[in-house]
PDB file of C-alpha atoms in Angstrom:
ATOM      1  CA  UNK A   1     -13.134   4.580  12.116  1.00 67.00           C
ATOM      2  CA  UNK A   2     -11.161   2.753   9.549  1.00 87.00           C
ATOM      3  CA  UNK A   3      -7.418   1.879   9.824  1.00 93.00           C
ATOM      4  CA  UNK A   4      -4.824   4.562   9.401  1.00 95.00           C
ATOM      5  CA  UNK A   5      -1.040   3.552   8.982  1.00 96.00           C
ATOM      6  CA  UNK A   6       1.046   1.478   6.925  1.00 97.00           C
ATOM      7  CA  UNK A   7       0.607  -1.853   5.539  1.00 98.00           C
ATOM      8  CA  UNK A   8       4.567  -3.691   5.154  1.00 98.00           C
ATOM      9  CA  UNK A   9       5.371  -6.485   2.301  1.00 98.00           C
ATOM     10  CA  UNK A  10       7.875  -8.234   2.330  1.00 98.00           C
ATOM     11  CA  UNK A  11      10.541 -11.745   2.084  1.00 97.00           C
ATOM     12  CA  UNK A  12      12.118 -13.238   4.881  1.00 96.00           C
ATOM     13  CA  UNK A  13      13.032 -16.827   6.304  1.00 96.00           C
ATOM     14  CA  UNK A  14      12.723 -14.613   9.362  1.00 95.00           C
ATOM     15  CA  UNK A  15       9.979 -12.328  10.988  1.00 95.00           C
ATOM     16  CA  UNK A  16      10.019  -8.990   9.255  1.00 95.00           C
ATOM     17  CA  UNK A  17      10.074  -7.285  12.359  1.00 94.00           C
ATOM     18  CA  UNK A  18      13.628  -9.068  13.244  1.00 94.00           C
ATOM     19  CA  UNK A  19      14.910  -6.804  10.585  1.00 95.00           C
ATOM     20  CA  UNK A  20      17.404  -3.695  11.298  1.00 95.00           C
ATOM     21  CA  UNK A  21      14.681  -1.409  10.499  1.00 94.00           C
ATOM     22  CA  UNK A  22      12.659  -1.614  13.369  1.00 93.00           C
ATOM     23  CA  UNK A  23      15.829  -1.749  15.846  1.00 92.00           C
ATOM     24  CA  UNK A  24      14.866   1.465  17.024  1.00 88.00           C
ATOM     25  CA  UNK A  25      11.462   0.721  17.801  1.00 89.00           C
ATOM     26  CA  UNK A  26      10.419   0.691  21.313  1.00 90.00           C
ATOM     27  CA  UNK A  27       9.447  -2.544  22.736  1.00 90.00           C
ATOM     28  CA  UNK A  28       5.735  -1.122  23.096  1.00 91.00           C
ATOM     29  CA  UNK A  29       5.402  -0.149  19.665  1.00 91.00           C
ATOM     30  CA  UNK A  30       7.101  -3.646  18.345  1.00 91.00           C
ATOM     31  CA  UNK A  31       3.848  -5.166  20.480  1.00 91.00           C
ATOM     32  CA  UNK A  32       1.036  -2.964  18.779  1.00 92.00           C
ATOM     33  CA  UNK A  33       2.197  -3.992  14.843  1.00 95.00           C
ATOM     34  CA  UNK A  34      -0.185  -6.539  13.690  1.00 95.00           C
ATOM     35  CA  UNK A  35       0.771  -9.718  11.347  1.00 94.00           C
ATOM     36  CA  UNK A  36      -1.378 -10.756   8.632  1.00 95.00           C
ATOM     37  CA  UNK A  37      -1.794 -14.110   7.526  1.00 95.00           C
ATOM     38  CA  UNK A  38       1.426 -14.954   5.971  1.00 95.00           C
ATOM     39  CA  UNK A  39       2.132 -16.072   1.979  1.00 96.00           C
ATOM     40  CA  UNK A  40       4.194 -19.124   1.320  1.00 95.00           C
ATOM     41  CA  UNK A  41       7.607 -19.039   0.827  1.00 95.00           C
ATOM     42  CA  UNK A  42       8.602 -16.197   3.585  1.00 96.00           C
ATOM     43  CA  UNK A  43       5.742 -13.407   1.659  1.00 98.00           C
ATOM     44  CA  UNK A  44       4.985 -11.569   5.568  1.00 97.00           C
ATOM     45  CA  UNK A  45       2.526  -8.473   5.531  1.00 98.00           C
ATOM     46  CA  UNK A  46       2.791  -6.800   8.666  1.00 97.00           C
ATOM     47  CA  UNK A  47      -0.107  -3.476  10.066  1.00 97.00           C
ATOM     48  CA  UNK A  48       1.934  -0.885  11.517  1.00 95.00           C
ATOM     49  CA  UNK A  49       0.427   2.385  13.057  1.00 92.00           C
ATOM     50  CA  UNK A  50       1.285   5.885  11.548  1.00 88.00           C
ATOM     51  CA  UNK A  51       4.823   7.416  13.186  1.00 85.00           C
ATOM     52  CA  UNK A  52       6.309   3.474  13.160  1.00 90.00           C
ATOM     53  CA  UNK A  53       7.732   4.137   9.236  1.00 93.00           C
ATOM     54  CA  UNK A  54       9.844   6.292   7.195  1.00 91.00           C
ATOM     55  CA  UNK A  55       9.814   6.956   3.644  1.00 91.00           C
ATOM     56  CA  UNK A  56      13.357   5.582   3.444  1.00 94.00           C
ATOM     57  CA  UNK A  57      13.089   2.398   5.403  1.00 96.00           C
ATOM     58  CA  UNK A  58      11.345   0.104   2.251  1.00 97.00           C
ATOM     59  CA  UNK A  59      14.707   0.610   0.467  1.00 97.00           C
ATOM     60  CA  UNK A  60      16.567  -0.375   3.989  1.00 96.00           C
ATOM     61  CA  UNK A  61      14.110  -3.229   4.376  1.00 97.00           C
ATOM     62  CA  UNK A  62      14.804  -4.485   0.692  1.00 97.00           C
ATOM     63  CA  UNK A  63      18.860  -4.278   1.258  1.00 97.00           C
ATOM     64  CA  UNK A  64      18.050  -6.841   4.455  1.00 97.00           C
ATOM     65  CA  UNK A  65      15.564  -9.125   2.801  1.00 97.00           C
ATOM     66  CA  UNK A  66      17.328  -9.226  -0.973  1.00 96.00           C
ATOM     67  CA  UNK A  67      13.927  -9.379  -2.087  1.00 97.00           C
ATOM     68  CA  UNK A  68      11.051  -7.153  -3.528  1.00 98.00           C
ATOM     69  CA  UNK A  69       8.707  -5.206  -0.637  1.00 98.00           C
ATOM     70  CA  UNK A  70       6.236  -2.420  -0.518  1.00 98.00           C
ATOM     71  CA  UNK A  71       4.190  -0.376   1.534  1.00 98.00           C
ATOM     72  CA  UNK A  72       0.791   1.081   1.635  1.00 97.00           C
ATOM     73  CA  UNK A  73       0.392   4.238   3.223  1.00 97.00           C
ATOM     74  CA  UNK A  74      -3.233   3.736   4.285  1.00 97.00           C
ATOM     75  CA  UNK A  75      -6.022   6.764   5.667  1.00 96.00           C
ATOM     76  CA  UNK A  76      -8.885   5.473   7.613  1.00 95.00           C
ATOM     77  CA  UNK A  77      -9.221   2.277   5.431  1.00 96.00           C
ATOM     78  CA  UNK A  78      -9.997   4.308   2.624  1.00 96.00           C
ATOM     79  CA  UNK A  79      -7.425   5.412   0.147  1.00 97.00           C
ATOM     80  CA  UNK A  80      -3.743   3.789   0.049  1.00 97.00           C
ATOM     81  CA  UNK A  81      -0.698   5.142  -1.753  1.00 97.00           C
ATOM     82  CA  UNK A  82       1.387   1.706  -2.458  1.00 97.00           C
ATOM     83  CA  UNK A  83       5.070   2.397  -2.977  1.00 98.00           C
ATOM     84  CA  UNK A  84       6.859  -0.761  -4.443  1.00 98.00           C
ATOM     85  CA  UNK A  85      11.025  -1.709  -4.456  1.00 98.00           C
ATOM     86  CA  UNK A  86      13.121  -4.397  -6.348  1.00 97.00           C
ATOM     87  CA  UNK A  87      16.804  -4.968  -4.576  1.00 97.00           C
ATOM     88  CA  UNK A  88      17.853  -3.398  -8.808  1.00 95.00           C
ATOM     89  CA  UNK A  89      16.726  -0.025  -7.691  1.00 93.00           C
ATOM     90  CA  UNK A  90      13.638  -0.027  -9.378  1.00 95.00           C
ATOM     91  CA  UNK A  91      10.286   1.533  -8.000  1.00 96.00           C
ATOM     92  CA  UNK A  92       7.126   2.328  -8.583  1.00 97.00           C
ATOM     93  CA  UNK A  93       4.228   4.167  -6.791  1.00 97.00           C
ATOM     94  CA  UNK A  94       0.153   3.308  -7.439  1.00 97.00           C
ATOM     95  CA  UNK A  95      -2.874   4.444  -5.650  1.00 96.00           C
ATOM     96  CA  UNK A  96      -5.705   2.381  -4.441  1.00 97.00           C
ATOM     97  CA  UNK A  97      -9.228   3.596  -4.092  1.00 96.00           C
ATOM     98  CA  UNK A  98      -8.454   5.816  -6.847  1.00 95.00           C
ATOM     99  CA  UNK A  99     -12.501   7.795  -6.653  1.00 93.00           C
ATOM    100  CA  UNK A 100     -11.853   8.170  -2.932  1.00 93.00           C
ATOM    101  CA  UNK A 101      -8.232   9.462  -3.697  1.00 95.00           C
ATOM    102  CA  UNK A 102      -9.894  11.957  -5.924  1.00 94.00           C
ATOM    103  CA  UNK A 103     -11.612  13.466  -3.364  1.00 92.00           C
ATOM    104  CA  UNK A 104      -8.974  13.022  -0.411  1.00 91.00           C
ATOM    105  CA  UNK A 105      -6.361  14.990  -2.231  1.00 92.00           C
ATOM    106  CA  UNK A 106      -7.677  17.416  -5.252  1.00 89.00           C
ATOM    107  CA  UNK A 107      -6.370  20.680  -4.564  1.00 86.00           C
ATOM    108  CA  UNK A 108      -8.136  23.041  -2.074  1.00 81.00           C
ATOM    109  CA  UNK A 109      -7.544  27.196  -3.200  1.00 79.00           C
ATOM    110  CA  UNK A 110      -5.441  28.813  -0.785  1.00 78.00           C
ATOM    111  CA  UNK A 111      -8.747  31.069   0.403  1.00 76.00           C
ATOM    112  CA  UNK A 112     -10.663  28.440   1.375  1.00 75.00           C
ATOM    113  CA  UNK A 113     -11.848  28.963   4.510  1.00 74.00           C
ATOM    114  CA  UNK A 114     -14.050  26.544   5.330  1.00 77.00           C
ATOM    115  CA  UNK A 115     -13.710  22.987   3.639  1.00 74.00           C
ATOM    116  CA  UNK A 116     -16.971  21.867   4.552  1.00 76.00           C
ATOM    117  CA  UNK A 117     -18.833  24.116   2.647  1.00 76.00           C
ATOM    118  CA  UNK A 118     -16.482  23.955  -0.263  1.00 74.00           C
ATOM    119  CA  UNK A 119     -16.748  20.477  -0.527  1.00 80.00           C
ATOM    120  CA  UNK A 120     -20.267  21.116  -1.840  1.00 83.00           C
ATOM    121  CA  UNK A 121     -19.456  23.605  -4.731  1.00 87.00           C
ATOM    122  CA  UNK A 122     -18.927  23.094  -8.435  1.00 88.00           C
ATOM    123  CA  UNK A 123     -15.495  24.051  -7.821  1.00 88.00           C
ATOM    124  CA  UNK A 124     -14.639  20.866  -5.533  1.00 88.00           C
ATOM    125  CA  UNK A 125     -16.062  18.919  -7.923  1.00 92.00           C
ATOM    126  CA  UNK A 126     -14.175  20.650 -10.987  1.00 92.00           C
ATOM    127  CA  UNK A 127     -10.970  19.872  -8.964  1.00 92.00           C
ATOM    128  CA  UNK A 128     -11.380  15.868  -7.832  1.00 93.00           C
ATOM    129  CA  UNK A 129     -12.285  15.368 -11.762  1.00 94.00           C
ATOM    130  CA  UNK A 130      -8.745  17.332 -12.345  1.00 95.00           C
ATOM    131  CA  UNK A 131      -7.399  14.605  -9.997  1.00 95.00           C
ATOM    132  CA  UNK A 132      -9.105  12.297 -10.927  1.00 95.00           C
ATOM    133  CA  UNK A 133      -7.927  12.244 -14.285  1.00 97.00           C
ATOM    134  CA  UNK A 134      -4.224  12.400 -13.031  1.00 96.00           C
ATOM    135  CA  UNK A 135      -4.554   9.186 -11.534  1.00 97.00           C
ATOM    136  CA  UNK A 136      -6.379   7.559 -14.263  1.00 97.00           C
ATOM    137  CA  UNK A 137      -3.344   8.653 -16.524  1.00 97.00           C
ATOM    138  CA  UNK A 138      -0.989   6.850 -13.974  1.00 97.00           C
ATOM    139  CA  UNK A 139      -2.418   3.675 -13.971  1.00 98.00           C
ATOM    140  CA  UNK A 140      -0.699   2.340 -17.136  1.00 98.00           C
ATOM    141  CA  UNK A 141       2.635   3.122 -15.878  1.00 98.00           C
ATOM    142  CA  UNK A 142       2.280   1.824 -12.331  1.00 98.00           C
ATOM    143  CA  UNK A 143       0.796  -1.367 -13.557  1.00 98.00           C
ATOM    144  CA  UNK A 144       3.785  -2.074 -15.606  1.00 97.00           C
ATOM    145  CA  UNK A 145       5.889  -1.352 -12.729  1.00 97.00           C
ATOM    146  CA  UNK A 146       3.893  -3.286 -10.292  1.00 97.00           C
ATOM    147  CA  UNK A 147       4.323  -6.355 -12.962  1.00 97.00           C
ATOM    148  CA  UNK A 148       8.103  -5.333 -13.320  1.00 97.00           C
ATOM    149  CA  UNK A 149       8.424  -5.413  -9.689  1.00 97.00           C
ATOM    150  CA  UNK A 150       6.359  -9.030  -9.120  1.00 97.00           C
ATOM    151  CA  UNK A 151       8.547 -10.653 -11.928  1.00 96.00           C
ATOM    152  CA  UNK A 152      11.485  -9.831 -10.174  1.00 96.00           C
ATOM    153  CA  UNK A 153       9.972 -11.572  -6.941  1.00 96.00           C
ATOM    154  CA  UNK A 154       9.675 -14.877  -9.543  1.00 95.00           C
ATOM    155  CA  UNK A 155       5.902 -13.786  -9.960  1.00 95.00           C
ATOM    156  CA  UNK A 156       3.601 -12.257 -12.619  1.00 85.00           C
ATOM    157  CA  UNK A 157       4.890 -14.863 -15.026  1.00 87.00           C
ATOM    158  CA  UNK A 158       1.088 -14.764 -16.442  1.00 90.00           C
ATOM    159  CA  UNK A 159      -0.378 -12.081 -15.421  1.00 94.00           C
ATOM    160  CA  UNK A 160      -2.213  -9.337 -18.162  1.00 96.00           C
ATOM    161  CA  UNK A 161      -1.416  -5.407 -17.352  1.00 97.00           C
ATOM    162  CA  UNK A 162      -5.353  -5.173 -17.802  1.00 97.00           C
ATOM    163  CA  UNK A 163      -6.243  -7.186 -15.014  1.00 97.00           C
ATOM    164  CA  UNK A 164      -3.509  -5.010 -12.993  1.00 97.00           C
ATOM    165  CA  UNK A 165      -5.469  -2.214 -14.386  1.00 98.00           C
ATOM    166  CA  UNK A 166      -8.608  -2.781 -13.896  1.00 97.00           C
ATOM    167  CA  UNK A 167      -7.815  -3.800 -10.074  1.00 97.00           C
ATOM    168  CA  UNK A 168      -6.244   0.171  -9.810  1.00 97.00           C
ATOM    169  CA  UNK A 169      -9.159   1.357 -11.273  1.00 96.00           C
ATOM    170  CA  UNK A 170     -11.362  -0.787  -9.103  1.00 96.00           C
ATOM    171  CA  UNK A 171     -12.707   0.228  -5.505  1.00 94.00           C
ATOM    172  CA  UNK A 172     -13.266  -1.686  -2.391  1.00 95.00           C
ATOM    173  CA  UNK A 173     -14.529  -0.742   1.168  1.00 94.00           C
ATOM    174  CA  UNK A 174     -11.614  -1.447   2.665  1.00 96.00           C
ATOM    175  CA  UNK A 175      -8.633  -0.395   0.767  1.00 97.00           C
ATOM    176  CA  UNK A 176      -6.725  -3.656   2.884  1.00 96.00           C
ATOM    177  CA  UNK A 177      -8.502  -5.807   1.258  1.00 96.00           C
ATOM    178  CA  UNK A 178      -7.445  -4.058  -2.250  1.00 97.00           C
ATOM    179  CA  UNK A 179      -3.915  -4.371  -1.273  1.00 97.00           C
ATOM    180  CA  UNK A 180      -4.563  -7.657  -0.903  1.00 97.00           C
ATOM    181  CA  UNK A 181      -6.318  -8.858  -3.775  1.00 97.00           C
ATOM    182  CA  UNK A 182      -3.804  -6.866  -5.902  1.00 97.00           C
ATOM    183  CA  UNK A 183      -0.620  -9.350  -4.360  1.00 97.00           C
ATOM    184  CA  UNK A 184      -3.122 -11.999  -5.185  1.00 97.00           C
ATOM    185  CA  UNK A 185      -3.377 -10.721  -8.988  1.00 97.00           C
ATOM    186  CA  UNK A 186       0.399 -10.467  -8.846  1.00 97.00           C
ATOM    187  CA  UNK A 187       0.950 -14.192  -8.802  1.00 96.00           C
ATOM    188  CA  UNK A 188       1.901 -14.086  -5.027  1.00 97.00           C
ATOM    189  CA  UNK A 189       0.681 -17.273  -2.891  1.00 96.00           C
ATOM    190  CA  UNK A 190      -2.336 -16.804  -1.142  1.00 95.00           C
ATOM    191  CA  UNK A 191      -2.282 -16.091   2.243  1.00 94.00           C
ATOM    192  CA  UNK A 192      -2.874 -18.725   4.833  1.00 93.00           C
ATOM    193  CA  UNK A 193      -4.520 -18.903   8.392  1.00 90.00           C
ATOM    194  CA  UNK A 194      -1.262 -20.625  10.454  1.00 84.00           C
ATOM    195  CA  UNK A 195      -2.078 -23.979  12.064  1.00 76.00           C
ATOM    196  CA  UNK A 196      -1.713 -24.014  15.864  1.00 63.00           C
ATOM    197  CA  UNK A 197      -0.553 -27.114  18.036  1.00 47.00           C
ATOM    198  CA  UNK A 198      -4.545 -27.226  19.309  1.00 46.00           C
ATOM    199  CA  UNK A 199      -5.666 -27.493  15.293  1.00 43.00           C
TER     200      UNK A 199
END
């Protein structure tokens, strides 16, 4: 069973989760969000379960911070919608995993009543090329935004809308990693294990 929940990006001098966005969070669910390796200069990623993030809270997150975030709405490690924000207003939306995407959400008929067996009809397969398509067309647009987006974190300064691109079009086992290796492709300093006093 693969990860299911939302993956945070953000810019802070302080911990993410200090921000007025998680205020409301109880105590027990502050405890059970993970914290990647960070990013130089204040880049945090933080693993939060599903139920711990609203649609409205990257906006909320990028008035506190001043700086660029996203999110990645993750299912079972597989498929990611990624949902960027600049403090200008701008945004922009890009899927990960796009095959497994394709399959996750083409449309099921309305009389469908069992999805295992329609999985395995021409039909199925009719309608995750339908979606499939749709995505594909999306790609150019949320690669420029993505790049948009990173150049108003200071990043991107070199970086080619086909290597953002192909990385959309790409596919990984786990989508995390995906997220990740698109930040890297962004121009956004690696992430780094933190030293401890025993290092």
């Amino acid at each position: 069973m693969g990860f299911s929940g939302h993956l945070v990006f953000g810019c802070s001098s302080r911990p993410l989760l200090q921000s007025p966005v998680f205020d409301a969070m109880h105590q027990e669910s502050k405890d059970s969000v993970h914290t990647s390796w960070p990013r130089s200069g204040g880049w945090q990623t933080l693993q939060l379960d599903h139920g711990l993030w609203e649609e409205e809270d990257l906006a909320a997150l990028v008035a506190w911070t001043r700086a660029p975030a996203c999110v990645a709405d993750v299912y079972d490690s597989g498929v990611a919608l990624l949902t960027g924000r600049a403090p200008d207003g701008q945004r922009w939306q890009a899927c990960l995993n796009m095959e497994a995407a394709a399959s996750l959400w083409a449309e099921e008929p309305e009389d469908v009543e069992d999805v295992s067996v329609w999985v395995s009809t021409p039909e199925f397969r009719e309608s995750v090329g339908r979606k499939r398509a749709e995505l594909l067309a999306a790609v150019p647009d949320s690669a420029r935004g993505a790049l948009v987006w990173a150049a108003a974190a200071g990043r991107a300064d070199t970086v080619e809308q086909s290597t953002i691109e192909e990385l959309l079009c790409s596919h990984e086992t786990f989508v995390e990693d995906l997220f990740d290796a698109l930040l890297d492709a962004l121009g956004f300093p690696p992430a780094v294990k933190p030293s401890t006093e025993s290092e």
